[in-house]
PDB file of C-alpha atoms in Angstrom:
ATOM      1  CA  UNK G1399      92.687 105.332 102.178  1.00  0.00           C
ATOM      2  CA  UNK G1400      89.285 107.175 102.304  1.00  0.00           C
ATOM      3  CA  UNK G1401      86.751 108.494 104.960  1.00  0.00           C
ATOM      4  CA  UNK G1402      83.822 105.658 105.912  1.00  0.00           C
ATOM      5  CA  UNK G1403      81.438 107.569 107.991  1.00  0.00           C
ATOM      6  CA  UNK G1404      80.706 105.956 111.762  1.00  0.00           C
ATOM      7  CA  UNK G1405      79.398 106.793 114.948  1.00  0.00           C
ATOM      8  CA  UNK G1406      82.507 106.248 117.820  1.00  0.00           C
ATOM      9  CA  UNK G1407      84.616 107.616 120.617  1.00  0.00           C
ATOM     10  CA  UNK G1408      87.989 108.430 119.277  1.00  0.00           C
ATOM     11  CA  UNK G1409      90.395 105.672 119.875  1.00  0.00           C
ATOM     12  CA  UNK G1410      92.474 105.529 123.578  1.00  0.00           C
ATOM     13  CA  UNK G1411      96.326 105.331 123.176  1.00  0.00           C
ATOM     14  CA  UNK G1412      95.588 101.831 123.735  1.00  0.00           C
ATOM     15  CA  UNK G1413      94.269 101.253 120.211  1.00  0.00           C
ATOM     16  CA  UNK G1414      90.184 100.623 121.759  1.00  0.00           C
ATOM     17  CA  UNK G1415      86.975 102.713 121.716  1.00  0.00           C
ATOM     18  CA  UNK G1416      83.382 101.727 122.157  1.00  0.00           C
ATOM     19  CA  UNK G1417      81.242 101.465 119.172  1.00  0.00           C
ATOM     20  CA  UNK G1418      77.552 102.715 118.644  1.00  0.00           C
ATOM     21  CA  UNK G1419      75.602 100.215 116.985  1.00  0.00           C
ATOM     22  CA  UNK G1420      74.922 101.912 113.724  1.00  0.00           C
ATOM     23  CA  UNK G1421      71.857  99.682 112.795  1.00  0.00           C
ATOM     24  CA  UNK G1422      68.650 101.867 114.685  1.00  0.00           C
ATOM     25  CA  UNK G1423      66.097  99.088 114.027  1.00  0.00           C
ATOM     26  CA  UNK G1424      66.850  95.633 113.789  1.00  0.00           C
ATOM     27  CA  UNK G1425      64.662  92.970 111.934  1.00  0.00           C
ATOM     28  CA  UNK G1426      64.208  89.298 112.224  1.00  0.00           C
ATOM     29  CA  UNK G1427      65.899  89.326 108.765  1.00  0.00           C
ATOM     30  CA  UNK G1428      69.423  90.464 110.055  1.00  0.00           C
ATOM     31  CA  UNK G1429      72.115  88.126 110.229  1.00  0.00           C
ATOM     32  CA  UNK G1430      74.239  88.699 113.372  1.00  0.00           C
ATOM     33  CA  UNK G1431      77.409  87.415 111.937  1.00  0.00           C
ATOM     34  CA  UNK G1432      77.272  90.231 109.119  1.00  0.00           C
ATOM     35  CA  UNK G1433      76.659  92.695 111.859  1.00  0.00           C
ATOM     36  CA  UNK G1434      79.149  91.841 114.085  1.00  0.00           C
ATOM     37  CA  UNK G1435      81.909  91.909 110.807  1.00  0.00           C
ATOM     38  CA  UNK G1436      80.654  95.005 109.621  1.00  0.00           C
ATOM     39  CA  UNK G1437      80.847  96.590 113.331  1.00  0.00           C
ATOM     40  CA  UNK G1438      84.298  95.071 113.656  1.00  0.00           C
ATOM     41  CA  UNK G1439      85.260  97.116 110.180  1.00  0.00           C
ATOM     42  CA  UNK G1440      83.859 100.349 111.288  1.00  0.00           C
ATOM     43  CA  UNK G1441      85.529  99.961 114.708  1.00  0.00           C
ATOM     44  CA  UNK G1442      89.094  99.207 112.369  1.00  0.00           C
ATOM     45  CA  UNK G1443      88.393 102.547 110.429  1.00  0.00           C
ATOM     46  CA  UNK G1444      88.316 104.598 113.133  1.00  0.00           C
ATOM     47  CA  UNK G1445      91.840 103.993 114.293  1.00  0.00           C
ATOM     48  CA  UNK G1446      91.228 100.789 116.630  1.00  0.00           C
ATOM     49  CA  UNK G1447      93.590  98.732 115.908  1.00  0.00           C
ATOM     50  CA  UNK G1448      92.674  95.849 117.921  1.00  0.00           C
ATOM     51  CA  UNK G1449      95.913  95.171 119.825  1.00  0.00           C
ATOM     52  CA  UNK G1450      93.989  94.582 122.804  1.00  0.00           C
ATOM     53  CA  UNK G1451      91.931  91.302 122.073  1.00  0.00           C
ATOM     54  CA  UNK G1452      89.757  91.715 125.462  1.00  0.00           C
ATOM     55  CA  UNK G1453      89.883  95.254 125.082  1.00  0.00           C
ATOM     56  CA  UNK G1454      88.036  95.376 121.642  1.00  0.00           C
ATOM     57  CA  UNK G1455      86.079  92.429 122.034  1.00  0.00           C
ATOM     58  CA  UNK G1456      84.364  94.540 125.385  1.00  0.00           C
ATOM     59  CA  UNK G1457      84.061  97.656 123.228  1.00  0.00           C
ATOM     60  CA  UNK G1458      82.348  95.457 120.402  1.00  0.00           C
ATOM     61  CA  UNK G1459      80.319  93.906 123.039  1.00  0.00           C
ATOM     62  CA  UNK G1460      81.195  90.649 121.801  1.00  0.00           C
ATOM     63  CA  UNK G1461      83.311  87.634 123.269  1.00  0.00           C
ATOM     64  CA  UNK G1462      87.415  87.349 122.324  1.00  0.00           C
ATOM     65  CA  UNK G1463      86.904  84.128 120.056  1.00  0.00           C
ATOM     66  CA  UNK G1464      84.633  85.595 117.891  1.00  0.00           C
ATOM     67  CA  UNK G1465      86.724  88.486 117.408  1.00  0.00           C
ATOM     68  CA  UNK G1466      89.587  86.128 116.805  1.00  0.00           C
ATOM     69  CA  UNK G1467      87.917  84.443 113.977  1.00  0.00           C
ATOM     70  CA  UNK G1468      86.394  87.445 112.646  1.00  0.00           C
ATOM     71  CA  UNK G1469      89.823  89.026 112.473  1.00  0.00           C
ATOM     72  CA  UNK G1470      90.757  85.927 110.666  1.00  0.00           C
ATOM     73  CA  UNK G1471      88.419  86.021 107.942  1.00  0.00           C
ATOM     74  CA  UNK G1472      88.598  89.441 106.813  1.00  0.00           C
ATOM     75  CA  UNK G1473      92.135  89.188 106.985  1.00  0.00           C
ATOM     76  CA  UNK G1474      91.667  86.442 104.344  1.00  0.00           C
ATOM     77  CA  UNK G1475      88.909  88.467 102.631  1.00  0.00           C
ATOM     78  CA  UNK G1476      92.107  91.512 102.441  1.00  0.00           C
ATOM     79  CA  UNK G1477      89.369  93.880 104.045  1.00  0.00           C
ATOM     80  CA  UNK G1478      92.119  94.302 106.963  1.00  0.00           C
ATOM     81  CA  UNK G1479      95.661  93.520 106.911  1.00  0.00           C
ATOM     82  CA  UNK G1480      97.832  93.518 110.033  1.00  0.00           C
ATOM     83  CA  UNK G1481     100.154  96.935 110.108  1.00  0.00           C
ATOM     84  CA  UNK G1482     103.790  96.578 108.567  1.00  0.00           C
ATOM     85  CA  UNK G1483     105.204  95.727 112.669  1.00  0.00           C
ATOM     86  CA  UNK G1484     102.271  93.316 113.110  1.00  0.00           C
ATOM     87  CA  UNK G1485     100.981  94.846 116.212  1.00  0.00           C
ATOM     88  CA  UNK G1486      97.253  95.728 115.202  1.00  0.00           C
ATOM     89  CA  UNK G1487      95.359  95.911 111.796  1.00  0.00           C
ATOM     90  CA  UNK G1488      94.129  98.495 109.493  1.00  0.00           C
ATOM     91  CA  UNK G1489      91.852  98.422 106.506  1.00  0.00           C
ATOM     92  CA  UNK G1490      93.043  96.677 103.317  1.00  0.00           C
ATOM     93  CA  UNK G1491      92.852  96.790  99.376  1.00  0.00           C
ATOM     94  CA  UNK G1492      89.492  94.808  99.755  1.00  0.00           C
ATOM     95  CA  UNK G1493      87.984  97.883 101.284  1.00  0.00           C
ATOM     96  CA  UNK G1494      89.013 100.044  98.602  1.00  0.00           C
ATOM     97  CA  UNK G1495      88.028  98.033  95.455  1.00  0.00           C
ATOM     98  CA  UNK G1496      84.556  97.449  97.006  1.00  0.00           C
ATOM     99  CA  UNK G1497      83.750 101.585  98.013  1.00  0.00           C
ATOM    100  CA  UNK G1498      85.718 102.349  93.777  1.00  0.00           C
ATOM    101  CA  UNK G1499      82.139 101.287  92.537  1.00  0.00           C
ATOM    102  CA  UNK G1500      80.831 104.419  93.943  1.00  0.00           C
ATOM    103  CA  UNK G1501      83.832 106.987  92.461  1.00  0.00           C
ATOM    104  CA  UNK G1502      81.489 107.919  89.740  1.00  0.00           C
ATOM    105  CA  UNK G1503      84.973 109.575  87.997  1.00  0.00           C
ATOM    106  CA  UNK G1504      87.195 106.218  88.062  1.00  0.00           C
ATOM    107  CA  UNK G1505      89.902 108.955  89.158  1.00  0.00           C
ATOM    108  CA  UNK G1506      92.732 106.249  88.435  1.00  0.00           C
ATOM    109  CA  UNK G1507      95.002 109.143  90.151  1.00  0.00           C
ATOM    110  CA  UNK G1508      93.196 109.225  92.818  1.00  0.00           C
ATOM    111  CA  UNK G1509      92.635 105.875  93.660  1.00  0.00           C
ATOM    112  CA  UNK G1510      96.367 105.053  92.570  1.00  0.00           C
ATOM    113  CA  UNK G1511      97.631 106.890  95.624  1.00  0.00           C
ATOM    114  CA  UNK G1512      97.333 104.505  98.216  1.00  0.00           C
ATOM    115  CA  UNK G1513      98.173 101.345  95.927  1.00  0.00           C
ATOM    116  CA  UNK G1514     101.701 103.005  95.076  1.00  0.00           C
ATOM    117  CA  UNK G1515     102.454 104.003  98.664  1.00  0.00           C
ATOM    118  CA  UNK G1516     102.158 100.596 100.032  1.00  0.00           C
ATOM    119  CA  UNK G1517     103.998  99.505  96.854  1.00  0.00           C
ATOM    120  CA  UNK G1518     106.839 101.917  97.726  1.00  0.00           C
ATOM    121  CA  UNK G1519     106.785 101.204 101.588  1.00  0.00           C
ATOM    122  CA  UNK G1520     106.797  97.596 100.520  1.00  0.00           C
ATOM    123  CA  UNK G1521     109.819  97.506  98.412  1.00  0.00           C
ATOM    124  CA  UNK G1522     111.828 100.367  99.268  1.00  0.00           C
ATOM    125  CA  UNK G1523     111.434 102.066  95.743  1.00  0.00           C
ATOM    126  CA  UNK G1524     109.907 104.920  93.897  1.00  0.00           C
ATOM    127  CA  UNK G1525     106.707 103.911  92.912  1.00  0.00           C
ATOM    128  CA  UNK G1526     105.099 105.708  89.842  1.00  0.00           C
ATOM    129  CA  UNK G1527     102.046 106.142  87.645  1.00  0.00           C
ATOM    130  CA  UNK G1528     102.073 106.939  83.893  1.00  0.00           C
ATOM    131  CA  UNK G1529      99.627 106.982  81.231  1.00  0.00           C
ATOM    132  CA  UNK G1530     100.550 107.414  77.374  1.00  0.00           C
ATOM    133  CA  UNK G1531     100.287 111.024  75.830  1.00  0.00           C
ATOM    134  CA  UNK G1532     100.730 110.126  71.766  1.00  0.00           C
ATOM    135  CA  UNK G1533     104.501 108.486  71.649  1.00  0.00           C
ATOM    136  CA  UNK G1534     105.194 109.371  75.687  1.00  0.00           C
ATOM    137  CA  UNK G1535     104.630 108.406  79.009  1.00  0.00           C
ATOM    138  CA  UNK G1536     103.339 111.341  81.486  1.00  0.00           C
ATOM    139  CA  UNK G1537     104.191 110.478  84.735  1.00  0.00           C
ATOM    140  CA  UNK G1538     100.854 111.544  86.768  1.00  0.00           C
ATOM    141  CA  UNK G1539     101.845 110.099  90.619  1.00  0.00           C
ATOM    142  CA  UNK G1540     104.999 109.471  92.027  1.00  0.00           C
ATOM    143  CA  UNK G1541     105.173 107.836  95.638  1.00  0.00           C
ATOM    144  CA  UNK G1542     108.327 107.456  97.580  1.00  0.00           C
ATOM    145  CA  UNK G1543     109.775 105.269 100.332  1.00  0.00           C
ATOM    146  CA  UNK G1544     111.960 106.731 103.488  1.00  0.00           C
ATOM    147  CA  UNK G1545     115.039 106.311 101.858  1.00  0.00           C
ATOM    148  CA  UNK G1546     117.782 108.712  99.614  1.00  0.00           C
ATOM    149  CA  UNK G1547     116.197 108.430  96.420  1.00  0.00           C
ATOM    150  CA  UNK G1548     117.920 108.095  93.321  1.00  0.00           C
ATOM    151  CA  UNK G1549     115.708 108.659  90.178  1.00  0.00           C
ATOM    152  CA  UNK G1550     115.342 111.909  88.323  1.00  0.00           C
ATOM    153  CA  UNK G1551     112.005 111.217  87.786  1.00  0.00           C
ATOM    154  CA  UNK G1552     108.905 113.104  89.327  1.00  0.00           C
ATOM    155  CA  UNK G1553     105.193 113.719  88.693  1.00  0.00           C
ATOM    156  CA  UNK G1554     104.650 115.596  85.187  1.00  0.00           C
ATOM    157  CA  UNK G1555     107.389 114.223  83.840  1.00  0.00           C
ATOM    158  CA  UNK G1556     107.029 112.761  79.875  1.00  0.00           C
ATOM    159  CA  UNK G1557     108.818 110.547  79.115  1.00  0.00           C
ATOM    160  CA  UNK G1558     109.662 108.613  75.421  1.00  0.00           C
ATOM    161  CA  UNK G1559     106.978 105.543  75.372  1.00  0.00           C
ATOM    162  CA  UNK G1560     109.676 103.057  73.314  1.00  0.00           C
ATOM    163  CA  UNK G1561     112.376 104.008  75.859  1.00  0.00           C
ATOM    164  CA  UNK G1562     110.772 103.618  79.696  1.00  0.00           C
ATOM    165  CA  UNK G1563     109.526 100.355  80.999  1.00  0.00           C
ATOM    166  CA  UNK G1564     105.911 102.003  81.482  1.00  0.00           C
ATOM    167  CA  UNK G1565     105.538 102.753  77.580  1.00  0.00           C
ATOM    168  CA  UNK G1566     106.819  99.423  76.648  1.00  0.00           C
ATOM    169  CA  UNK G1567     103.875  97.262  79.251  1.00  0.00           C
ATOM    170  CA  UNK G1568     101.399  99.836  77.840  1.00  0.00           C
ATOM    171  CA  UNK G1569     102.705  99.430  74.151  1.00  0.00           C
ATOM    172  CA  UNK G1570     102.946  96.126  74.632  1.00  0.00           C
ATOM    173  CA  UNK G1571      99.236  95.201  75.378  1.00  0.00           C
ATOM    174  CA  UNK G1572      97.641  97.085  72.729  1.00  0.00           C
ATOM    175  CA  UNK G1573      97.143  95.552  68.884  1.00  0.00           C
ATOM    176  CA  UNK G1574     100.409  95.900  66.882  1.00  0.00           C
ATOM    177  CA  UNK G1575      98.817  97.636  64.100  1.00  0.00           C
ATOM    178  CA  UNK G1576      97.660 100.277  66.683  1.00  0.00           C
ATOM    179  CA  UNK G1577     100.993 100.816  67.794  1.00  0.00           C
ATOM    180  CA  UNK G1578     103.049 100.535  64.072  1.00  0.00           C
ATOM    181  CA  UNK G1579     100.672 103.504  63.246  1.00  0.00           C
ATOM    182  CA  UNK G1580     101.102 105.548  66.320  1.00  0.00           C
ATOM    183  CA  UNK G1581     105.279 105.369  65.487  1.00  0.00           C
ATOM    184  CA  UNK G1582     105.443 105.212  61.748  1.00  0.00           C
ATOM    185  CA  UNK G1583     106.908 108.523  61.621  1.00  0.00           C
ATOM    186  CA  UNK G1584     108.678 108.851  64.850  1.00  0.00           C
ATOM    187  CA  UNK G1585     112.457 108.936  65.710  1.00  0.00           C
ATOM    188  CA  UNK G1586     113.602 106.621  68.041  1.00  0.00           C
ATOM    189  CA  UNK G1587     116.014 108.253  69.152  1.00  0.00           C
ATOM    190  CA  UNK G1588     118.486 106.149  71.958  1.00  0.00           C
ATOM    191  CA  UNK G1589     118.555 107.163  75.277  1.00  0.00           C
ATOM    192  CA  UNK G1590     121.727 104.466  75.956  1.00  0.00           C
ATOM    193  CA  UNK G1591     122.836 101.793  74.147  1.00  0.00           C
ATOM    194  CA  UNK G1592     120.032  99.461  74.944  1.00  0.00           C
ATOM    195  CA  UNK G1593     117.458 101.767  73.329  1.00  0.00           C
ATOM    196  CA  UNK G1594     115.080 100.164  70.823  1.00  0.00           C
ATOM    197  CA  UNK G1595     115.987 102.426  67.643  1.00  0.00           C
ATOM    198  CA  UNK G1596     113.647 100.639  65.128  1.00  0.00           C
ATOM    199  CA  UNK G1597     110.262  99.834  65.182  1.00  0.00           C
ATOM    200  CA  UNK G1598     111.266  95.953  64.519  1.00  0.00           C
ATOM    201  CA  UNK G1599     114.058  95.898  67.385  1.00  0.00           C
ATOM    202  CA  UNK G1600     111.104  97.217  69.504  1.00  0.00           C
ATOM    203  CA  UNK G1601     108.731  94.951  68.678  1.00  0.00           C
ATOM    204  CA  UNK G1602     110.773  92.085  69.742  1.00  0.00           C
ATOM    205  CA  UNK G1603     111.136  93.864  73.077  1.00  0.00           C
ATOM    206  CA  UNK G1604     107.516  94.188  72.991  1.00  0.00           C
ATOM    207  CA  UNK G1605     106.695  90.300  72.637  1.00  0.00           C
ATOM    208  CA  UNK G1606     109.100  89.944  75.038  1.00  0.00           C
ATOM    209  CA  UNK G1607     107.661  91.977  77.904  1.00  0.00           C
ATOM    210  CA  UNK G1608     103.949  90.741  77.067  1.00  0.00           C
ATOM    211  CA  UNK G1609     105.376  87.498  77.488  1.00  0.00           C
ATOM    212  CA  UNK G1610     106.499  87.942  80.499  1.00  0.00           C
ATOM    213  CA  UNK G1611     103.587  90.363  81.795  1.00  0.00           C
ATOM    214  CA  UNK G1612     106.458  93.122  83.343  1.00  0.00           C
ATOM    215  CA  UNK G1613     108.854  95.373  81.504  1.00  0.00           C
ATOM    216  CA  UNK G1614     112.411  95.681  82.859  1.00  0.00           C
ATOM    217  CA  UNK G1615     114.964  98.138  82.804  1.00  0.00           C
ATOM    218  CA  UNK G1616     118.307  97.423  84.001  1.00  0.00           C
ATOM    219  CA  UNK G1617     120.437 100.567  83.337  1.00  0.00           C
ATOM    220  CA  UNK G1618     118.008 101.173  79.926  1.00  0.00           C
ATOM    221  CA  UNK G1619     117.001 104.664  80.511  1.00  0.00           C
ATOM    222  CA  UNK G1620     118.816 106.183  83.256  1.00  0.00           C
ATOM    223  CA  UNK G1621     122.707 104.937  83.883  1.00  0.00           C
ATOM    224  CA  UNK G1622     122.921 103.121  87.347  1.00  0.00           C
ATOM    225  CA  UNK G1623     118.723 103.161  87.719  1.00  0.00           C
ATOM    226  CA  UNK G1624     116.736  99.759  87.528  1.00  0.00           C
ATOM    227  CA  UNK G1625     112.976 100.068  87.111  1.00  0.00           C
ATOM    228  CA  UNK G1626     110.080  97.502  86.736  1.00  0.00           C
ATOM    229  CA  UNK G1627     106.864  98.066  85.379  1.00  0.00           C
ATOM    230  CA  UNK G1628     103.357  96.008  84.752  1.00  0.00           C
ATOM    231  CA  UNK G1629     100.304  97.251  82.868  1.00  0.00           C
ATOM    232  CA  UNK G1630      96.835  98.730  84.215  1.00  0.00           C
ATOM    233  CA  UNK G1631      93.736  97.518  82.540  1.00  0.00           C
ATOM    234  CA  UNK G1632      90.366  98.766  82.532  1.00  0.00           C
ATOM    235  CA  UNK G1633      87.132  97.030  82.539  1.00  0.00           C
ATOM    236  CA  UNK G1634      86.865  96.072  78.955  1.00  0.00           C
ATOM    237  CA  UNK G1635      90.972  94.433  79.605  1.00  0.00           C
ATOM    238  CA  UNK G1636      92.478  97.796  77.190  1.00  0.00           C
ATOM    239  CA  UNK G1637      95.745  99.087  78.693  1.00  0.00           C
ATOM    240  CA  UNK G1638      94.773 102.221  80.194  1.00  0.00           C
ATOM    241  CA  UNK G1639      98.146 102.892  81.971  1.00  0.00           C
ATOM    242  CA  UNK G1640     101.191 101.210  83.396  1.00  0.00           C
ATOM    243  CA  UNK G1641     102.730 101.692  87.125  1.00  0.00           C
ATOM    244  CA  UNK G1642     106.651 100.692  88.005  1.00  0.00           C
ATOM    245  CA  UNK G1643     109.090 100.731  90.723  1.00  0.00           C
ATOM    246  CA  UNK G1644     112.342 102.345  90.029  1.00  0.00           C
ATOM    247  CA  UNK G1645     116.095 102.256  92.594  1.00  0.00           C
ATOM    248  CA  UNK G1646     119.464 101.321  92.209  1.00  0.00           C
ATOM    249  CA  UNK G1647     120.804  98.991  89.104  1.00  0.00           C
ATOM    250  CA  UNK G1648     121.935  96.084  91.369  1.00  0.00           C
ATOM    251  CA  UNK G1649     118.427  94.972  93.151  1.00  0.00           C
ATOM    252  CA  UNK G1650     117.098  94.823  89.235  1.00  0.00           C
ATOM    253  CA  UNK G1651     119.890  92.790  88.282  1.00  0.00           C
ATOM    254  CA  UNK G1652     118.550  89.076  86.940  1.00  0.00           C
ATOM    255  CA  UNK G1653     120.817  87.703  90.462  1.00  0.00           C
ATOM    256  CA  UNK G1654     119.835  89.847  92.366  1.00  0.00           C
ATOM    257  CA  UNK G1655     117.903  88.096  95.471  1.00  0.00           C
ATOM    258  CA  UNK G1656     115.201  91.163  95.761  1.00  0.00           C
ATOM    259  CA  UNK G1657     114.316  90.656  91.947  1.00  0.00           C
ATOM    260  CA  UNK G1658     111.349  88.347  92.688  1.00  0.00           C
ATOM    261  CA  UNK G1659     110.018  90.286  95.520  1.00  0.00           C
ATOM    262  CA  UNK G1660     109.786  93.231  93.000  1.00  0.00           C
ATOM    263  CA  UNK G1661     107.904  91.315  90.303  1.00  0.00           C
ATOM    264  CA  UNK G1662     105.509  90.367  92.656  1.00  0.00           C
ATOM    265  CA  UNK G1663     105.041  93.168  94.267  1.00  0.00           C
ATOM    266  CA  UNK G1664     104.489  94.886  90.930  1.00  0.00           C
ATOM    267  CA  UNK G1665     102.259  92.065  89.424  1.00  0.00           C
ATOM    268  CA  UNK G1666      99.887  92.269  92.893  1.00  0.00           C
ATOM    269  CA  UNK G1667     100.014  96.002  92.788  1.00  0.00           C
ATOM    270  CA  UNK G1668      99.105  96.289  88.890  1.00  0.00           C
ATOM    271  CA  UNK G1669      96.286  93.737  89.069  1.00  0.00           C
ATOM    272  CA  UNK G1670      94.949  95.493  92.607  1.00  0.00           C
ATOM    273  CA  UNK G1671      94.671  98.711  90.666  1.00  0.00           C
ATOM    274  CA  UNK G1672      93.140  97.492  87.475  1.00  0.00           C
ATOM    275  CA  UNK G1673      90.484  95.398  90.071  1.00  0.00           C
ATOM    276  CA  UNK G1674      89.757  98.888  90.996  1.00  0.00           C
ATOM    277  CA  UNK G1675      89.467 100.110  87.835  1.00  0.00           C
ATOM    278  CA  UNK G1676      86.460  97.747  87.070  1.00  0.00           C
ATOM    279  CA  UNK G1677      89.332  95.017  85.165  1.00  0.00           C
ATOM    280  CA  UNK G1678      88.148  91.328  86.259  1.00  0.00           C
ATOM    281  CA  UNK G1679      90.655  88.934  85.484  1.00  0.00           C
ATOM    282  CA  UNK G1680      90.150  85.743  83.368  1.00  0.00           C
TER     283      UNK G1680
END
């Protein structure tokens, strides 16, 4: 996800290294406990994955409970997460949303990157990024799973805001009146037959997907193409962009068993992002 600077031996094909104790002088005001977890992090980052319980716990010159229960808690914290096969861990999300205080930029692109891969690797769809541009969508990241991919769409693509499940969850979540004036004038044109092609048909689509916090698309913009999308807030709560998973029609179908794993992967990954984006949730 990003670089964190430490002092180690590269990691053995066994997943353990020694660690350095990075702390030079050490005062009667440290707290072991904090030391030991922050060691234990820095040991994680440098590609040890901790497969070896005895084997770490020597190299962090510390005994295998504590690492046990260490492990546990930031695993609950989400500052490590064990890998997809569950042999060893790897940072988290936590990680992440604690260093985005110091990206001066708030590079949402940036940042984005490794909150749409695991998105994609977790559902087995294009993942995507867009942001509105006047009445469109620009699509600004695009991450993929290891599969044949189906979906015309790529990075730089724009995309018509009333007629893609990212415009609508952006749309959606601003005032009314700020989105009746950006489309007084425009032509909705239809993209298929379930194309909002008035500005009243598409605010009842609107309420709809603020209601239900995600925008779906079965076959609405693309024929045979399902997509999902939620809505990325900043830290004053505005809609600052909107990120969606996209595959075949049938696993967006309403019975189709994968539906809820895709609105909750998309509601977890939306929220994670806007978290990073400075958004605290109510």
């Amino acid at each position: 996800m990003f670089k964190i600077l430490v002092s180690v031996h590269k990691p053995t094909d066994s997943g353990a290294g020694p660690i350095e104790d990075v702390a030079e002088k050490k005062t009667a005001y440290d707290v072991p406990p904090v030391t030991r977890a922050f060691n234990l992090l820095r040991y994680i980052a440098a590609g040890n994955r901790c497969r070896n319980m005895s084997r770490a716990a020597a190299d962090l010159s510390i005994n295998r409970t504590t690492l046990i229960r260490l492990l546990h808690t930031l695993e609950r914290e989400q500052m490590i997460e064990l890998d997809p096969k569950g042999t060893g861990y790897a940072l988290s999300y936590g990680v992440l949303e604690l260093a985005s205080n110091l990206l001066s930029s708030r590079d949402i692109v940036r940042v984005s990157r490794p909150v749409l891969s695991h998105l994609a690797a977790q559902t087995g769809l294009s993942a995507h990024l867009g942001v509105l541009s006047g009445t469109d969508v620009i699509v600004l990241v695009r991450e993929t799973p290891d599969v044949q991919l189906v979906s015309n769409i790529r990075e730089g693509s724009r995309l018509p805001a009333h007629a893609t499940v990212m415009g609508r969850m952006i749309l959606s979540n601003m005032p009314r009146a700020e989105v009746e004036a950006l489309l007084s004038d425009y032509n909705f044109s239809a993209i298929t037959e379930k194309t909002a092609t008035t500005m009243a048909s598409l605010g009842r689509q609107l309420d709809a997907d603020r209601e239900a916090g995600l925008a779906w698309s079965v076959a609405y913009f693309e024929q045979g193409i399902g997509s999902c999308a939620g809505v990325v807030r900043d830290h004053n709560g505005a809609p600052i962009a909107a990120i969606s998973v996209s595959g075949q029609q049938a696993v967006f179908d309403e019975a189709a068993e994968e539906r809820a794993l895709i609105a909750t992967s998309v509601r977890q990954a939306a929220e994670r992002l806007s978290s990073i984006m400075g958004h605290i949730a109510i």
